Amino acid sequence: MTSTVIAETVPLLAATLADEPGEAGRRRRPSVAMWLSVAWIIGLTLVAVFADALPFVHDPKRTNLVHAHKSPSSTFWFGTDKLGRDIFTRAVYGARTSLMIAGLSIVIGLAIGGTIGLLAGYFRKKIDYVTSLAVDVMLAFPALILALAITSTLGHGVKQVVLALSVLSIAPLIRVVRAQTLVYAQREFVLAAKGLGAKDARVLFREILPNVVPSMLTFALTGLAILIVAEGGLAFLGQSVTVPTPTWGFMIVEGYPDLERYWWISIMPCMVLFLTVLSFNLVGDQLSKRFDIKESLA
Amino acid sequence: MTQRHRRPSPGRLLAAGVVGLGLVAAACGSSAKSGSSTSTSAGGGTTTASTSAGPTTSITVPVNTTSAPAVDKPVMGGKVTVGVEAEVAHAWDPRVMQCDVACQTRARTVFEPLMSVSADFGNGDTTKAVHPFLAESLTPDATYKTWTLKVRPGIKFTDGTDLNADAVVFNLVAQTKSALIGPALANVATITKADDMTVTITTKTPWVSFPAYLTGQAGFVASPKWLQAVDAKAADPTHMVGTGPFMFDSYTPGQSLIVKRNPNYWRKDQYGNQLPYLDSVELRVIADDQTRTKALEAGDIDVLHTSGGQSISDLRKQKDTLPMIEQAQFGETGYVLLHVNKPPLDDQRVRCAMSYAVDKKGLIDATAAGVNPVANSPISPGQEGFLADNGAPSFDPAKAKALVDAYKKDHAGVAPTVVLGTTTDQIALTQAQLIQANLQDVGFKTTIKQIEQSAYITLALLGDKDFQAFGWRNNAGFSIDQQYIWWSSSTAAPDGQLALNFGRMKDPKIDADLAAARGEPDAAKRKVLAEDINHQFATQCWILPIGWTIWGIAHKTSIQGIDQNPLPDGTGRVGLGQGFSGQFGLDTVWIKK
Amino acid sequence: MRYFRQKLVQVVIVLMATTFLSIFLMRQLKGDPAIAITGGLVNDPVALEHVRHEWSLDRPVPIQWLRWLENTAKGNLGQSSAFNVPVSTLIKERLPVTLYLMVYAQILSLLIAIPMGVYAAYRSNRTFDRVSNTVAFGLLSLPSFVVAIFLVLVFSLHYHLFPAAPKYVSPFDNPVLHFKNLFLPVVSIALAQVAVYMRLLRADMVATLQNDFVTMARAKGMSTARILFRHAFRPSTFSLITAAAVNVGALIGGAVIIEQLFGLPGMGNLTVEAIARRDFLVVQACVALFAVGFVLVNFLVDIAYAFIDPRIRHARALA
């Protein structure tokens, strides 16, 4: 994984910052794609949360060798894998695991990375210098070694994967939040507040944070998409949660050797992963445009 | 298509250094480690056989298949590309290389051993299976403590130096001092040069099976001039120098080894042609089974070896275009090793419940395309003591549940908990998940613990408390004495200390039988002891046997002569896989146009 | 000058920190490294102690690190415990593979992304722009290994056009085979990057095209192509360069997943193997190389910025 996670993180986040000022002021109605994405995300979340109660979702760990390698049908919507488990069910529970891991990681990453980025962007000087160095070190370090170290010493589990992904997302998040903070820290209203004698804490909280939060939300959504993929990457390298808990990445890896014979084992989770990541990206992009529009009108 | 680099199972890697040391037939006072596994090329096809002295059964027991004997005259020239399964660590110094089957296949293009295993395996008498190769003869005195080794004359290393007593002494002494091989040769007392071509070896105790040890890595003879230069850091340890049919050309770690014809090789074929036939061989490491098979199908390589069930199944369907030699005897057993010195696995009911609970056939179908035969003990087909039916538990969930319930009754209704350890490769993970499902169905509480390969071996060696039941693959061979170090309580050091008896099992009956077999010269009596050990495994359920390994050597139709390697003393052929099941020699391979 | 000094300090600190961290984390990995190095075949405690001593594993982490630093400063990267060859040999073999992969992927993605991005910006909000935007999003959302799996399924298993397990062939030995074998891995990496680059370029370019100087150029009668490529392009490449730089920096460490999937003997694969075999010296060399590459690339980006935007050059001069 080295830093394909990071590599994908920063440009994507950068992409969300590059908006189209020419369209500022023109109210754009959210597109069809946007609504479909929202629908997918909500639908997926609901199914994942209420999986246990849904009639069409079975037991993700129930092995039944009689049913092994069955192609998609009305009984097994996505077919079965080599142990006879229903892939649709596993994809649903995989959603649970993947979303939970990605969600927790981005929240923690944002909480820590966002705070540090804020402080670095506001106070500058020494704090900024040290932070920049630390960020460089973190970004220059191969992510794989860190992930391996965590799973090797602490074991394979949701907590450990969350730990690994949170740590890995801190550095890029510091960078982008800092960049955003820099923009606002120079603004007149901040200077005005300072001139009036407001304490740093107050300025940070009252003036800067509210302006940075919208973009942080955008990063959260895009970051979520990236972390879902990153977890898939970790699963590919054998560093994700323990079997038999399903995650999309692991299901894709499991199905790869049988790609020719039983394509659905790998391709189905691929599709689900793709659609989910796409949805988060689209929504994140739309949000970034909306918030930026607001900002230029302010 | 490749997946994550799948390294060979820890058992095999570990067994390498120990197992690749030569064979151990029954012996008096042999304190050394177990020997290698070999296979015979019997007449092709499976036959109905029973090797038990008891009631005959008509269960089909797999035997090895062979390629058709050469009818055409071999053609000189050409290059062959071989696909092997793993990279060796510490290439290519025979004193330190951690030689598994892929390494054996490659190293034997350049290095040759002092002794060799014949294809007929001594026809049941393991002492008759070992024949001289680089040695001209190896004769003991009446006490079996003094051995006279005559070196075959007229052989040179590829750097021009002579193969003589000095060279043999140098190599043997170095092996006895090596951390890797030394322990196996601990019973050797002195090694001295008697004259230019004679070496005298004395052992501490009578050692009937000593010659067997010189058929493997311990018996490799490398050029002393090169070895000394390596020690002085004046030569590259990867540029091996030996007496073999080929000589070193180039080596790219993790990718390929290229060897080229040794123009001064000492052997000729029966037509008087200088061996080897080939100009050069490239041995490529392709770790993933299916990728290797696809490479053969695509024509990227000419020969491969594989033990993957799916690959063997696929190749069997293509036997007209890609003939395959199968080694189904003397191979390894795949099993779940149980760490039995702590509850709940110290309870025989729990262990046997596990055996009854697991659907082995289903497992093999799911992970190996149903290719491997279901195993009933660590004694695989062909090995001394093999029994087609030894009374081991079969798939019977009801019986398993009954045993678990009995256990629960004695433990206030608490179900037995087992931690299943596994490496992170796909097949191991699938196996673990299936076993978990089976066990949970009969009332066990189980969790799966994924452990990285390197850590896995350490935990097994040290008897880590988290290592309760873990997938393993080991115990290839053909004599019961080769199983000694794995199961004897003398090698069951307590947890926290290094021990080869990973499960820390202590069975007095097995101990007694192993000790007796070690000093038993009579083959029939040894067989009785070995079968008793087999029965003991079945009733005590010390391990959970799953399946027996089959190795396939598949090749293009143009590739001939894989198992037509003649013994220098003219008594027959060198056994395919000698040194290691899955290994094959390139000495007599040629390309038919 | 002050700027270069700062940068140098930065390089040194990053190098020291990452290599120290690497040894520290490697030592935390479960399992006795001496047992791993000897493949579990040596169980004589004395011999194992000897192995530990040989690789400085019996000393505390800082000492092991200082030893490594000392040797590296002398130019001795050490011997690989797993492969028995000098570490530098391994790097010499593996680095080109990764570099080719990376360079080809960048070239390919830029070749596709630049024209598309420029055209999309030129005809912003028209059909081409909308369609390419959607496609870009789709590509963005495809993880590289998913792309790779699809490509293998179609072009290797179904159509037998490219090998699923390519062998690395040097371009000096057989250029055709060299490109054929690297094709699928390169495309797998490039596809997602195309999307990112295209969107970034398009966005920046749209902004640039709003500027007064463009309006003036048009008023002066300058041709569209000239405006687009000679005047508007350069200032629009900031984000593009940043993104490309980050990608390059990251890929120096080896696109691990792609290399694993295709079995390519690159730096990423080497790192994974070395970690698995507890080959400390190889891991150190990989980490150091990656850190150097990363910082170097960042440095080049800063220079590129200054080159593109004179304002920055002046700002620096004043700083």
Coordinates of N, CA and C in Angstrom, one line a residue, chain B residues 85-239:
Chain B
E85 N 8.7 -23.2 -7.0 CA 7.6 -22.5 -6.2 C 8.2 -21.5 -5.2
A86 N 9.4 -21.4 -4.9 CA 9.8 -20.5 -3.9 C 11.3 -20.1 -4.0
E87 N 11.6 -19.0 -3.5 CA 13.0 -18.6 -3.5 C 13.7 -19.1 -2.2
V88 N 15.0 -19.4 -2.4 CA 15.7 -20.0 -1.2 C 16.3 -18.9 -0.4
A89 N 16.5 -19.1 0.8 CA 17.2 -18.1 1.6 C 18.6 -18.5 1.8
H90 N 19.5 -17.6 1.7 CA 21.0 -17.9 1.8 C 21.5 -18.7 0.7
A91 N 21.1 -18.4 -0.5 CA 21.7 -19.1 -1.7 C 23.2 -18.8 -1.8
W92 N 24.0 -19.7 -2.3 CA 23.8 -21.1 -2.6 C 24.9 -21.9 -1.9
D93 N 25.2 -21.5 -0.7 CA 26.3 -22.1 0.1 C 25.6 -23.3 0.8
P94 N 26.1 -24.6 0.4 CA 25.4 -25.7 1.0 C 25.5 -25.8 2.5
R95 N 26.4 -25.1 3.1 CA 26.5 -25.2 4.6 C 25.4 -24.3 5.3
V96 N 24.9 -23.3 4.6 CA 23.9 -22.5 5.2 C 22.6 -22.3 4.5
M97 N 22.4 -22.8 3.3 CA 21.2 -22.5 2.6 C 20.0 -23.2 3.2
Q98 N 18.9 -22.5 3.3 CA 17.7 -23.1 3.9 C 17.0 -23.8 2.7
C99 N 17.3 -25.0 2.5 CA 16.9 -25.7 1.2 C 15.6 -26.4 1.3
D100 N 14.6 -25.9 0.7 CA 13.3 -26.6 0.5 C 13.3 -27.2 -0.8
V101 N 12.1 -27.7 -1.3 CA 12.1 -28.5 -2.5 C 12.5 -27.7 -3.7
A102 N 12.1 -26.4 -3.8 CA 12.5 -25.6 -4.9 C 14.0 -25.4 -5.0
C103 N 14.6 -25.2 -3.8 CA 16.0 -25.1 -3.7 C 16.7 -26.4 -4.1
Q104 N 16.2 -27.5 -3.6 CA 16.8 -28.8 -4.0 C 16.8 -29.0 -5.5
T105 N 15.7 -28.7 -6.1 CA 15.6 -28.9 -7.6 C 16.7 -28.0 -8.3
R106 N 16.9 -26.8 -7.8 CA 17.8 -25.9 -8.4 C 19.3 -26.2 -8.1
A107 N 19.5 -26.5 -6.8 CA 20.9 -26.7 -6.3 C 21.5 -27.9 -7.0
R108 N 20.6 -29.0 -7.2 CA 21.1 -30.2 -7.7 C 21.5 -30.1 -9.2
T109 N 21.3 -29.0 -9.8 CA 21.9 -28.9 -11.1 C 23.4 -28.7 -11.0
V110 N 23.8 -28.2 -9.9 CA 25.3 -27.9 -9.8 C 25.9 -28.7 -8.7
F111 N 25.2 -29.0 -7.6 CA 25.8 -29.8 -6.6 C 25.3 -31.2 -6.7
E112 N 26.2 -32.2 -6.3 CA 25.8 -33.6 -6.3 C 26.1 -34.1 -4.9
P113 N 25.3 -35.1 -4.5 CA 25.5 -35.7 -3.2 C 26.4 -36.9 -3.2
L114 N 26.9 -37.3 -2.1 CA 27.8 -38.4 -2.0 C 27.0 -39.7 -2.3
M115 N 25.8 -39.8 -1.7 CA 25.0 -41.0 -1.9 C 23.7 -40.6 -2.5
S116 N 22.9 -41.6 -3.0 CA 21.7 -41.3 -3.8 C 20.7 -42.4 -3.4
V117 N 19.4 -42.0 -3.6 CA 18.3 -43.0 -3.3 C 17.9 -43.6 -4.6
S118 N 17.7 -44.9 -4.6 CA 17.2 -45.6 -5.8 C 15.7 -45.5 -6.0
A119 N 15.3 -45.7 -7.2 CA 13.9 -45.5 -7.5 C 13.1 -46.7 -6.9
D120 N 13.7 -47.8 -6.7 CA 12.9 -48.9 -6.1 C 12.8 -48.9 -4.6
F121 N 13.5 -47.9 -4.0 CA 13.5 -47.8 -2.6 C 13.9 -49.0 -1.8
G122 N 14.8 -49.8 -2.5 CA 15.3 -51.0 -1.8 C 14.2 -52.0 -1.6
N123 N 13.1 -51.8 -2.4 CA 12.0 -52.8 -2.3 C 11.6 -53.2 -0.9
G124 N 11.4 -52.2 -0.1 CA 10.9 -52.4 1.2 C 12.0 -52.5 2.3
D125 N 13.2 -52.7 1.9 CA 14.3 -52.7 2.9 C 15.0 -51.3 2.7
T126 N 14.7 -50.5 3.6 CA 15.2 -49.1 3.5 C 16.8 -49.0 3.4
T127 N 17.5 -49.9 4.0 CA 18.9 -49.9 4.0 C 19.4 -50.2 2.6
K128 N 18.7 -50.9 1.8 CA 19.1 -51.2 0.5 C 18.8 -50.1 -0.5
A129 N 18.1 -49.0 0.0 CA 17.7 -48.0 -1.0 C 18.8 -47.0 -1.3
V130 N 19.9 -47.0 -0.5 CA 20.9 -45.9 -0.7 C 22.0 -46.5 -1.5
H131 N 22.4 -45.8 -2.5 CA 23.5 -46.2 -3.4 C 24.5 -45.1 -3.5
P132 N 25.7 -45.4 -3.8 CA 26.8 -44.4 -3.9 C 26.6 -43.6 -5.2
F133 N 26.9 -42.3 -5.1 CA 26.8 -41.4 -6.3 C 28.2 -40.8 -6.5
L134 N 28.5 -39.7 -5.8 CA 29.8 -39.1 -5.9 C 30.9 -40.1 -5.2
A135 N 30.4 -40.7 -4.2 CA 31.2 -41.8 -3.6 C 31.2 -43.0 -4.5
E136 N 32.3 -43.7 -4.4 CA 32.3 -45.0 -5.2 C 31.8 -46.1 -4.3
S137 N 32.0 -46.0 -3.1 CA 31.5 -46.9 -2.1 C 31.6 -46.4 -0.7
L138 N 30.7 -46.9 0.1 CA 30.7 -46.4 1.5 C 30.4 -47.7 2.3
T139 N 31.5 -48.2 2.9 CA 31.3 -49.5 3.6 C 31.6 -49.4 5.1
P140 N 30.8 -50.0 5.9 CA 31.0 -49.9 7.4 C 31.8 -51.1 7.8
D141 N 32.3 -51.0 9.0 CA 32.9 -52.2 9.5 C 31.8 -53.0 10.3
A142 N 32.2 -54.0 11.0 CA 31.2 -54.9 11.6 C 30.4 -54.2 12.7
T143 N 31.1 -53.1 13.3 CA 30.4 -52.5 14.4 C 29.5 -51.3 13.9
Y144 N 29.6 -51.0 12.7 CA 28.8 -49.8 12.1 C 29.3 -48.5 12.7
K145 N 30.5 -48.5 13.2 CA 31.0 -47.3 13.8 C 32.1 -46.7 13.0
T146 N 32.7 -47.5 12.1 CA 33.8 -46.9 11.3 C 33.3 -47.1 9.8
W147 N 33.4 -46.1 9.1 CA 32.9 -46.1 7.7 C 34.1 -45.7 6.8
T148 N 34.2 -46.5 5.7 CA 35.2 -46.2 4.7 C 34.6 -45.7 3.4
L149 N 34.9 -44.4 3.1 CA 34.3 -43.8 1.9 C 35.3 -43.7 0.8
K150 N 35.1 -44.4 -0.3 CA 36.0 -44.3 -1.4 C 35.4 -43.2 -2.3
V151 N 36.2 -42.3 -2.7 CA 35.7 -41.2 -3.6 C 35.9 -41.7 -5.0
R152 N 34.8 -41.4 -5.8 CA 34.9 -41.8 -7.2 C 36.0 -41.0 -8.0
P153 N 36.8 -41.7 -8.7 CA 37.9 -41.0 -9.3 C 37.5 -40.3 -10.6
G154 N 38.3 -39.4 -11.0 CA 38.2 -38.7 -12.3 C 37.1 -37.6 -12.4
I155 N 36.7 -37.1 -11.3 CA 35.7 -36.1 -11.3 C 36.4 -34.7 -10.9
K156 N 36.0 -33.7 -11.6 CA 36.6 -32.4 -11.3 C 35.4 -31.4 -11.0
F157 N 35.7 -30.5 -10.1 CA 34.8 -29.4 -10.0 C 34.9 -28.4 -11.2
T158 N 33.9 -27.6 -11.3 CA 33.9 -26.7 -12.5 C 35.0 -25.6 -12.5
D159 N 35.6 -25.5 -11.3 CA 36.7 -24.5 -11.3 C 38.1 -25.2 -11.5
G160 N 38.0 -26.5 -11.9 CA 39.2 -27.2 -12.3 C 39.8 -28.0 -11.2
T161 N 39.4 -27.8 -9.9 CA 40.0 -28.6 -8.9 C 39.4 -30.0 -8.8
D162 N 40.2 -30.9 -8.2 CA 39.8 -32.3 -8.2 C 38.8 -32.6 -7.1
L163 N 37.9 -33.6 -7.4 CA 37.2 -34.2 -6.3 C 38.0 -35.3 -5.7
N164 N 38.4 -35.1 -4.5 CA 39.2 -36.1 -3.8 C 38.9 -36.1 -2.3
A165 N 39.7 -36.9 -1.6 CA 39.4 -37.0 -0.2 C 39.4 -35.7 0.5
D166 N 40.4 -34.9 0.2 CA 40.5 -33.6 0.8 C 39.2 -32.8 0.7
A167 N 38.7 -32.8 -0.5 CA 37.5 -32.1 -0.8 C 36.3 -32.6 0.0
V168 N 36.2 -33.9 0.1 CA 35.1 -34.5 0.8 C 35.2 -34.2 2.3
V169 N 36.5 -34.3 2.8 CA 36.7 -34.0 4.2 C 36.3 -32.6 4.5
F170 N 36.8 -31.7 3.7 CA 36.5 -30.3 3.9 C 35.0 -30.0 4.0
N171 N 34.2 -30.6 3.0 CA 32.8 -30.4 3.0 C 32.1 -31.0 4.2
L172 N 32.5 -32.2 4.6 CA 31.8 -32.9 5.7 C 32.1 -32.2 7.0
V173 N 33.3 -31.9 7.2 CA 33.7 -31.2 8.4 C 32.9 -29.9 8.5
A174 N 32.8 -29.2 7.4 CA 32.0 -27.9 7.5 C 30.6 -28.2 7.8
Q175 N 30.0 -29.2 7.2 CA 28.6 -29.5 7.5 C 28.4 -29.9 9.0
T176 N 29.4 -30.6 9.6 CA 29.2 -31.0 11.0 C 29.3 -29.7 11.9
K177 N 30.0 -28.7 11.4 CA 30.1 -27.5 12.2 C 28.9 -26.5 11.9
S178 N 28.2 -26.7 10.9 CA 27.1 -25.7 10.5 C 26.0 -25.8 11.5
A179 N 25.4 -24.6 11.8 CA 24.3 -24.5 12.8 C 23.1 -25.2 12.2
L180 N 23.0 -25.2 10.9 CA 21.8 -25.8 10.2 C 21.9 -27.3 10.2
I181 N 23.0 -27.8 9.6 CA 23.1 -29.2 9.4 C 23.8 -30.0 10.5
G182 N 24.6 -29.3 11.3 CA 25.4 -29.9 12.3 C 24.6 -30.8 13.2
P183 N 23.5 -30.4 13.8 CA 22.8 -31.3 14.7 C 22.4 -32.6 14.1
A184 N 22.1 -32.7 12.8 CA 21.8 -33.9 12.2 C 23.0 -34.9 12.2
L185 N 24.2 -34.3 12.1 CA 25.4 -35.1 12.0 C 26.1 -35.2 13.4
A186 N 25.3 -34.9 14.4 CA 26.0 -34.9 15.8 C 26.6 -36.2 16.2
N187 N 26.1 -37.3 15.5 CA 26.6 -38.6 15.9 C 28.0 -38.9 15.2
V188 N 28.4 -38.0 14.4 CA 29.7 -38.2 13.7 C 30.8 -37.9 14.7
A189 N 31.8 -38.7 14.8 CA 32.9 -38.5 15.8 C 34.1 -37.8 15.1
T190 N 34.6 -38.6 14.1 CA 35.8 -38.0 13.4 C 35.7 -38.2 11.9
I191 N 36.3 -37.3 11.1 CA 36.3 -37.4 9.7 C 37.8 -37.2 9.3
T192 N 38.4 -38.3 8.8 CA 39.8 -38.1 8.4 C 40.1 -38.7 7.0
K193 N 41.2 -38.1 6.5 CA 41.6 -38.6 5.2 C 42.5 -39.8 5.4
A194 N 42.2 -40.9 4.7 CA 43.0 -42.1 4.8 C 44.0 -42.1 3.7
D195 N 43.6 -41.8 2.5 CA 44.6 -41.6 1.4 C 43.9 -40.6 0.4
D196 N 44.5 -40.4 -0.7 CA 44.1 -39.4 -1.6 C 42.6 -39.5 -2.0
M197 N 42.1 -40.7 -2.1 CA 40.7 -40.9 -2.5 C 39.9 -41.7 -1.4
T198 N 40.4 -41.7 -0.2 CA 39.6 -42.5 0.8 C 39.5 -41.6 2.0
V199 N 38.3 -41.6 2.6 CA 38.0 -40.9 3.8 C 37.5 -41.9 4.8
T200 N 37.9 -41.8 6.1 CA 37.4 -42.6 7.1 C 36.6 -41.8 8.1
I201 N 35.4 -42.3 8.3 CA 34.4 -41.6 9.2 C 34.1 -42.5 10.4
T202 N 34.2 -42.0 11.6 CA 33.8 -42.8 12.7 C 32.6 -42.1 13.4
T203 N 31.7 -42.9 13.9 CA 30.6 -42.3 14.6 C 30.6 -42.7 16.1
K204 N 29.9 -42.0 16.8 CA 30.0 -42.2 18.3 C 29.3 -43.5 18.7
T205 N 28.2 -43.7 18.0 CA 27.4 -45.0 18.3 C 27.2 -45.7 17.0
P206 N 26.9 -47.0 17.1 CA 26.6 -47.7 15.8 C 25.5 -47.1 15.0
W207 N 25.7 -46.8 13.8 CA 24.8 -46.0 13.0 C 24.5 -46.6 11.6
V208 N 23.6 -47.6 11.6 CA 23.3 -48.3 10.4 C 22.9 -47.4 9.3
S209 N 22.1 -46.4 9.6 CA 21.5 -45.6 8.6 C 22.4 -44.4 8.1
F210 N 23.6 -44.4 8.6 CA 24.5 -43.2 8.3 C 24.5 -42.9 6.8
P211 N 24.6 -43.8 5.8 CA 24.7 -43.5 4.4 C 23.5 -42.6 4.0
A212 N 22.3 -42.9 4.6 CA 21.2 -42.2 4.2 C 21.3 -40.7 4.4
Y213 N 22.1 -40.3 5.4 CA 22.3 -38.8 5.6 C 23.0 -38.1 4.5
L214 N 23.8 -38.9 3.8 CA 24.6 -38.3 2.7 C 23.9 -38.2 1.4
T215 N 22.6 -38.5 1.4 CA 21.9 -38.3 0.2 C 21.3 -36.9 0.0
G216 N 21.3 -36.2 1.1 CA 20.7 -34.8 1.0 C 21.7 -33.7 1.1
Q217 N 21.3 -32.6 1.7 CA 22.1 -31.4 1.7 C 23.4 -31.7 2.5
A218 N 23.4 -32.6 3.5 CA 24.6 -32.9 4.2 C 25.6 -33.5 3.3
G219 N 25.2 -34.2 2.3 CA 26.1 -34.9 1.4 C 26.5 -34.1 0.2
F220 N 26.1 -32.9 0.0 CA 26.5 -32.1 -1.1 C 28.0 -31.8 -1.1
V221 N 28.7 -31.9 -2.2 CA 30.1 -31.6 -2.2 C 30.3 -30.4 -3.1
A222 N 30.8 -29.3 -2.5 CA 31.1 -28.1 -3.3 C 32.6 -28.0 -3.3
S223 N 33.1 -27.2 -4.2 CA 34.5 -27.0 -4.4 C 35.1 -26.3 -3.1
P224 N 36.0 -26.9 -2.5 CA 36.6 -26.3 -1.3 C 37.3 -25.0 -1.6
K225 N 37.9 -24.9 -2.8 CA 38.5 -23.7 -3.2 C 37.5 -22.5 -3.2
W226 N 36.3 -22.8 -3.7 CA 35.3 -21.8 -3.7 C 34.8 -21.5 -2.3
L227 N 34.6 -22.5 -1.5 CA 34.0 -22.3 -0.2 C 35.0 -21.5 0.7
Q228 N 36.3 -21.8 0.5 CA 37.3 -21.0 1.3 C 37.3 -19.6 0.8
A229 N 37.1 -19.4 -0.5 CA 37.1 -18.0 -1.0 C 35.9 -17.3 -0.5
V230 N 34.8 -18.0 -0.4 CA 33.5 -17.4 0.2 C 33.8 -16.9 1.6
D231 N 34.4 -17.8 2.4 CA 34.7 -17.5 3.8 C 35.6 -16.3 3.9
A232 N 36.5 -16.2 3.0 CA 37.5 -15.0 3.0 C 36.8 -13.8 2.3
K233 N 35.6 -13.9 2.0 CA 34.8 -12.8 1.3 C 35.5 -12.5 0.0
A234 N 36.1 -13.4 -0.6 CA 36.7 -13.2 -1.9 C 35.9 -13.8 -3.1
A235 N 34.9 -14.5 -2.7 CA 34.0 -15.1 -3.8 C 32.5 -14.9 -3.4
D236 N 31.7 -14.9 -4.4 CA 30.3 -14.7 -4.1 C 29.6 -16.0 -3.7
P237 N 28.9 -16.0 -2.6 CA 28.3 -17.3 -2.2 C 27.2 -17.7 -3.1
T238 N 26.7 -16.8 -4.0 CA 25.6 -17.3 -4.9 C 26.2 -17.9 -6.2
H239 N 27.5 -17.7 -6.4 CA 28.1 -18.3 -7.6 C 28.6 -19.7 -7.3

